[in-house]
The first five atom37 places (N, CA, C, CB, O) and aatype in JSON, in Angstrom:
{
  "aatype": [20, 20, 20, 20, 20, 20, 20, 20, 20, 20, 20, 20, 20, 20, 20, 20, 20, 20, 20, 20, 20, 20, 20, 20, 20, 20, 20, 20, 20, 20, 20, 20, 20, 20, 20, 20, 20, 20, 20, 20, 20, 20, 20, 20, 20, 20, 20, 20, 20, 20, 20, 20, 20, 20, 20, 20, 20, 20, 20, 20, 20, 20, 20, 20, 20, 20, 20, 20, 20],
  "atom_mask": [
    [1, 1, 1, 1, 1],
    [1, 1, 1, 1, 1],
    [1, 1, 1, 1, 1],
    [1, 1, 1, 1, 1],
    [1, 1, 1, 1, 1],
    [1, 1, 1, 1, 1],
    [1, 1, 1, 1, 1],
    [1, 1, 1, 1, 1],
    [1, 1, 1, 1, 1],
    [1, 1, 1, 1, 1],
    [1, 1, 1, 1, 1],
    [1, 1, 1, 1, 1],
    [1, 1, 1, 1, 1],
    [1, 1, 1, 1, 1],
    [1, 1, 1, 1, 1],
    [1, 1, 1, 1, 1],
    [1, 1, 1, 1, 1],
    [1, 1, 1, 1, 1],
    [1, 1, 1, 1, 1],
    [1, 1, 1, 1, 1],
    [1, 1, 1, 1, 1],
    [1, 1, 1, 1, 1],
    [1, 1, 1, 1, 1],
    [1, 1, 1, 1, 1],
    [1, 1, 1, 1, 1],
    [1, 1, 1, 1, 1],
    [1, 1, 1, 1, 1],
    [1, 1, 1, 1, 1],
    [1, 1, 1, 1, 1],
    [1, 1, 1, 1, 1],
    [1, 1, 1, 1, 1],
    [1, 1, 1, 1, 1],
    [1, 1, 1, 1, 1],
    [1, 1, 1, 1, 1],
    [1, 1, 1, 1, 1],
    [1, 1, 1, 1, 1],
    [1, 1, 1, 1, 1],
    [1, 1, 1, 1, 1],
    [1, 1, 1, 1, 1],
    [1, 1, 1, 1, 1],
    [1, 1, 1, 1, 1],
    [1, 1, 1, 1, 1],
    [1, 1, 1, 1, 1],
    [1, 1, 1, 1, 1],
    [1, 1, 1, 1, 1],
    [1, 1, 1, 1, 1],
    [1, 1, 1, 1, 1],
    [1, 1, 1, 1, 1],
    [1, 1, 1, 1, 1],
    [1, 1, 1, 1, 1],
    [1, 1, 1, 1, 1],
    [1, 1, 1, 1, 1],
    [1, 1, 1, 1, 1],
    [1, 1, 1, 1, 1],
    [1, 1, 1, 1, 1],
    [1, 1, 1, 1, 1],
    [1, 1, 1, 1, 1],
    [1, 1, 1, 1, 1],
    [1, 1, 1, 1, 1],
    [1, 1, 1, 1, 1],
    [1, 1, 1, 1, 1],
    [1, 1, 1, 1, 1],
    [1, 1, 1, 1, 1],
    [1, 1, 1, 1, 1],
    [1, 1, 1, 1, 1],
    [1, 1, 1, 1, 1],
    [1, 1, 1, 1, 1],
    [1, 1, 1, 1, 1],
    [1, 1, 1, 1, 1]
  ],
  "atom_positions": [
    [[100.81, 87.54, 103.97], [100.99, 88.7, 104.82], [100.66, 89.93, 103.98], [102.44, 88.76, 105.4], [100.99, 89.93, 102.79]],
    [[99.96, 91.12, 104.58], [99.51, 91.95, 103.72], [100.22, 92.95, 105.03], [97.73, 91.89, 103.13], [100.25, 92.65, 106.22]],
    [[100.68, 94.02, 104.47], [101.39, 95.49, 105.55], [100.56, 96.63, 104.37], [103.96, 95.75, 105.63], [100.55, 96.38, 103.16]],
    [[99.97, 97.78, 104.93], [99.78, 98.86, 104.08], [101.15, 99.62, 104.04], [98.58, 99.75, 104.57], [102.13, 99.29, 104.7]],
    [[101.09, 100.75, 103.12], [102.59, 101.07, 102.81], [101.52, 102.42, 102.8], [103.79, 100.31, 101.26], [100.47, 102.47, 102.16]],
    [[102.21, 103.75, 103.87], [101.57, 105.09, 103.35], [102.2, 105.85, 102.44], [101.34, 105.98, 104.33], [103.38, 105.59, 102.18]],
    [[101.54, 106.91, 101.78], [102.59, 107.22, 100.9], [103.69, 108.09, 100.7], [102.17, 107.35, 100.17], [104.26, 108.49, 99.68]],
    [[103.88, 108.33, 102.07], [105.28, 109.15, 102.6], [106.07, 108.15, 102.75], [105.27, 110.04, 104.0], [107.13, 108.43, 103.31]],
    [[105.89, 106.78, 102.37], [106.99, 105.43, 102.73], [107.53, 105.07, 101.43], [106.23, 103.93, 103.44], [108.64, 104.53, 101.39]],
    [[106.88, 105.3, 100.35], [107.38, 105.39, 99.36], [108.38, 105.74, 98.66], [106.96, 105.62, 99.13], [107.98, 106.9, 98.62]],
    [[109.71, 105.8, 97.83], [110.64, 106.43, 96.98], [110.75, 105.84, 95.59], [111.92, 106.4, 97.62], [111.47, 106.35, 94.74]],
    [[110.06, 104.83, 95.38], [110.44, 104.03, 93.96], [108.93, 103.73, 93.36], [111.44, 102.35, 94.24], [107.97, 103.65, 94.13]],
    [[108.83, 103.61, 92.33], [107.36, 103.03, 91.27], [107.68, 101.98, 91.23], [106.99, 103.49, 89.7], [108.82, 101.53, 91.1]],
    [[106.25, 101.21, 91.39], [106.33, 99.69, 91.26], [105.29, 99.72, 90.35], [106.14, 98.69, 92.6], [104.83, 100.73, 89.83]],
    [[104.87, 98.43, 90.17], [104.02, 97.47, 88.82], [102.82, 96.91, 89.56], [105.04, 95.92, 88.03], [103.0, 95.95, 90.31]],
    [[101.74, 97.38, 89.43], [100.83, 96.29, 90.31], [100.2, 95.11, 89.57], [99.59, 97.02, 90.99], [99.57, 95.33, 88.53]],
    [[100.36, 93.73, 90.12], [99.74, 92.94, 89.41], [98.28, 92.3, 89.19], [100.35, 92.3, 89.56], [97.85, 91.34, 88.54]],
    [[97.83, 93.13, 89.91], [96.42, 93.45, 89.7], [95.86, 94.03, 88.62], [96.06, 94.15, 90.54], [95.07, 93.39, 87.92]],
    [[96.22, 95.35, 88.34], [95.96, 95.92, 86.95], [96.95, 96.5, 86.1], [95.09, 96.87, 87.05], [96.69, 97.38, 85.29]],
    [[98.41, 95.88, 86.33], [99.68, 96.31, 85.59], [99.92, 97.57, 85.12], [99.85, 95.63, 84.55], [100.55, 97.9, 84.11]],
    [[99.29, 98.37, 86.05], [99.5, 99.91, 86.25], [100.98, 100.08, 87.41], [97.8, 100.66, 87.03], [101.57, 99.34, 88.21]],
    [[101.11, 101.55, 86.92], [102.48, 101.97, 87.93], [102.0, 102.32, 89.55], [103.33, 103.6, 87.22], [100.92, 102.89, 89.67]],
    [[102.76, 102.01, 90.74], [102.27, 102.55, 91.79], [103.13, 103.5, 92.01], [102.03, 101.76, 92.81], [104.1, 103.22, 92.73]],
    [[102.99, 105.03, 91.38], [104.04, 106.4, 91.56], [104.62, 106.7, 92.94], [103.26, 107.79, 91.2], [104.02, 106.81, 94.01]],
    [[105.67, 106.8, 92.74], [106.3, 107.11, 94.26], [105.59, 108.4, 94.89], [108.07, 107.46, 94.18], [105.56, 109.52, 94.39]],
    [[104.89, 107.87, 96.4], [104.22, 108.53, 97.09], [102.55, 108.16, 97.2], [104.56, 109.74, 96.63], [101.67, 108.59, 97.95]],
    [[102.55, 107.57, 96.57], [100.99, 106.94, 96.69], [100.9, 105.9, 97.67], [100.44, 106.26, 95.32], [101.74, 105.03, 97.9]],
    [[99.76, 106.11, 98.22], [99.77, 104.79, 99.83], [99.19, 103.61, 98.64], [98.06, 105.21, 101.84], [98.68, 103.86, 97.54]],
    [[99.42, 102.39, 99.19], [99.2, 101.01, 98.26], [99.78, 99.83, 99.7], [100.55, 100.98, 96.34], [100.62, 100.1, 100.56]],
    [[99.0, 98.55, 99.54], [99.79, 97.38, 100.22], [101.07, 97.0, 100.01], [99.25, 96.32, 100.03], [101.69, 97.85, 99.38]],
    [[101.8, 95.88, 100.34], [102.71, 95.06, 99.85], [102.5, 93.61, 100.17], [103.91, 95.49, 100.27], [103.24, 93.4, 101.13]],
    [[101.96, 92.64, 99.91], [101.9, 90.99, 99.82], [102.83, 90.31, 99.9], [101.48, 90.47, 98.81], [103.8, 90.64, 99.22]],
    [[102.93, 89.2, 100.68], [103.91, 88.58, 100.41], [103.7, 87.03, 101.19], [105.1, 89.48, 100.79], [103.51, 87.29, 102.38]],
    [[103.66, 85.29, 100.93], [103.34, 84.53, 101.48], [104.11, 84.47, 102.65], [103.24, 83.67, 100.81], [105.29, 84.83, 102.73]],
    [[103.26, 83.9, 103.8], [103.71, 83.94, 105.37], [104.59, 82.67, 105.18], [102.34, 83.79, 106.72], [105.19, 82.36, 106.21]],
    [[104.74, 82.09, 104.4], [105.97, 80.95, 104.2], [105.84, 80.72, 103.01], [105.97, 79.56, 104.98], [104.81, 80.72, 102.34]],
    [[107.85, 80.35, 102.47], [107.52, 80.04, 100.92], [107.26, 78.25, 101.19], [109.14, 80.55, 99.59], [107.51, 77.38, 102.02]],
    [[106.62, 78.44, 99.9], [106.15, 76.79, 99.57], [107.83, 75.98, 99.19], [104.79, 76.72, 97.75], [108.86, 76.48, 98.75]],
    [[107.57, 74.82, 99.53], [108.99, 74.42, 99.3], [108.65, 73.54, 97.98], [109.78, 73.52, 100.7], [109.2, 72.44, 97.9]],
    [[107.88, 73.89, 97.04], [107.85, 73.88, 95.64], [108.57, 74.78, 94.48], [106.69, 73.99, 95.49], [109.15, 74.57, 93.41]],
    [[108.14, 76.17, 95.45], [109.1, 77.3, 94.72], [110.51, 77.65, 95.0], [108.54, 78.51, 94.89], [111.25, 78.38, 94.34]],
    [[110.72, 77.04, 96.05], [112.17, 77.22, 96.1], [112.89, 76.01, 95.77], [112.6, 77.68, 97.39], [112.63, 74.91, 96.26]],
    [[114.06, 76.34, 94.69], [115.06, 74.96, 94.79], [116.11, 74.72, 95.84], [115.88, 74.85, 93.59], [116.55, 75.65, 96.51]],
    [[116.5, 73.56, 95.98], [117.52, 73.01, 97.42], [118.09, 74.1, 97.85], [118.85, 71.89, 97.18], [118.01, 74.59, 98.97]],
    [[118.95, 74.68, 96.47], [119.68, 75.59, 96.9], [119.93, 77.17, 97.03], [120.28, 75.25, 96.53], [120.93, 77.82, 97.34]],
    [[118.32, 77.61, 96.6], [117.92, 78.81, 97.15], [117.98, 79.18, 98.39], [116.92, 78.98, 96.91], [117.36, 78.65, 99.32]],
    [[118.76, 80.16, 98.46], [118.61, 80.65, 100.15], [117.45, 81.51, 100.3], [119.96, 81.58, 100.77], [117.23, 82.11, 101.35]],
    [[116.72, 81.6, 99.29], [115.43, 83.04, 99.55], [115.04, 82.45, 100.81], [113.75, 83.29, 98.25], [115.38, 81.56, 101.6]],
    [[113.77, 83.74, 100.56], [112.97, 83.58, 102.13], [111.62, 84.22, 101.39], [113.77, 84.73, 103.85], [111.67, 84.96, 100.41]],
    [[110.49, 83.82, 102.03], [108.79, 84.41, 101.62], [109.01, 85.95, 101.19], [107.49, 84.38, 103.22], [108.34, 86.49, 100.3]],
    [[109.9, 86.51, 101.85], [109.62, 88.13, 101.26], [110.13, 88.25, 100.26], [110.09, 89.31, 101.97], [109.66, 89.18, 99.6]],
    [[111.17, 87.55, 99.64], [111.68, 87.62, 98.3], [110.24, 87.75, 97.1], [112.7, 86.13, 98.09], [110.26, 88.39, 96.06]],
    [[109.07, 86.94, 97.63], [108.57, 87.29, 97.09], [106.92, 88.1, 97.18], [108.89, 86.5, 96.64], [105.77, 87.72, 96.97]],
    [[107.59, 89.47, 97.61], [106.4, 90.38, 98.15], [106.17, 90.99, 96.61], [106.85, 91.7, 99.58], [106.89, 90.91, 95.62]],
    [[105.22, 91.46, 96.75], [104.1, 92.34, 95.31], [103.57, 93.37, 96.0], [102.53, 91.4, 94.51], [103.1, 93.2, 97.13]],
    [[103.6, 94.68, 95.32], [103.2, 95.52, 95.51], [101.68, 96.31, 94.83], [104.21, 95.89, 95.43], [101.56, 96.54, 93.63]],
    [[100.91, 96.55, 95.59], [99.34, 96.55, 94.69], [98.58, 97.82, 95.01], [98.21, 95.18, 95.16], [98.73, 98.45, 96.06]],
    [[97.64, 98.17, 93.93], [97.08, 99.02, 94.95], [95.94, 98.66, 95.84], [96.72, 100.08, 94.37], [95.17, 97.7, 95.91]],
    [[96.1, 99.78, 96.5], [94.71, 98.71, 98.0], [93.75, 98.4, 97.08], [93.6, 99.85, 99.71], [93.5, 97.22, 96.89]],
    [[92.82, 99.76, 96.13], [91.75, 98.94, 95.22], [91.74, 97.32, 94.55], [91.69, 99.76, 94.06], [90.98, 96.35, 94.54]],
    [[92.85, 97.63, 94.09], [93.49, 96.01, 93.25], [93.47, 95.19, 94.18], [95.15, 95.86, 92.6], [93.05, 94.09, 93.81]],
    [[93.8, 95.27, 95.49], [94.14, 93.98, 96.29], [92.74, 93.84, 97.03], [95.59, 94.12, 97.42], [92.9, 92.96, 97.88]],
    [[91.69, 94.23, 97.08], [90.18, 94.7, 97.83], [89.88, 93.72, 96.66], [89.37, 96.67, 97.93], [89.27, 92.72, 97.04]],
    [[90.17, 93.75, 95.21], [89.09, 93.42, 94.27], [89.4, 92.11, 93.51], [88.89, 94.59, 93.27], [88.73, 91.59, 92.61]],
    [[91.12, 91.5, 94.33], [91.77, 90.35, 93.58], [90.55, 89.45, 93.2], [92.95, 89.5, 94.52], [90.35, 89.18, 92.02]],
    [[89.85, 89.05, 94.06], [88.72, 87.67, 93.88], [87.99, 87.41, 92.73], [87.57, 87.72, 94.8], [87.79, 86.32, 92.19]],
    [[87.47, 88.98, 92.3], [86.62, 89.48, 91.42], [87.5, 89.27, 89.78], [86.25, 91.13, 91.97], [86.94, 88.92, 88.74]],
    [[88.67, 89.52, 89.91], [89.27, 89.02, 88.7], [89.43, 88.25, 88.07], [89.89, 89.04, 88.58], [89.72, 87.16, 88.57]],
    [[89.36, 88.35, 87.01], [89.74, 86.69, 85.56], [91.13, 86.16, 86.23], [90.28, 87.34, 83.15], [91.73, 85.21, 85.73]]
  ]
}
């Protein structure tokens, strides 16, 4: 699942793992996150859920994931 985030939605800096740069509060950027977790990554007794594990990127970074090492 990919949502854009504008950057009036923003209040906190995140880490993008695309190019492990900061995303400064107020900058528009995506947020990722799998449409179901794999039931590899979760153990029995995890209660998570897929958004536990969303990432935050910038749109460039997430346009150019493919292209990366």
């Amino acid at each position: 699942m990919v949502r854009p985030v504008p950057g009036a939605g923003t209040g906190k800096t995140y880490r993008c793992p695309g190019c492990d740069q900061e995303i400064r509060p107020g900058t528009p950027h995506v947020v990722t996150w799998p449409a179901y977790a794999r039931d590899s990554d979760l153990e029995p007794w995890d209660t998570g859920s897929a958004a536990d594990w969303r990432r935050h990127w910038h749109t460039a970074c997430w346009r150019a994931r493919d292209r990366r090492r």
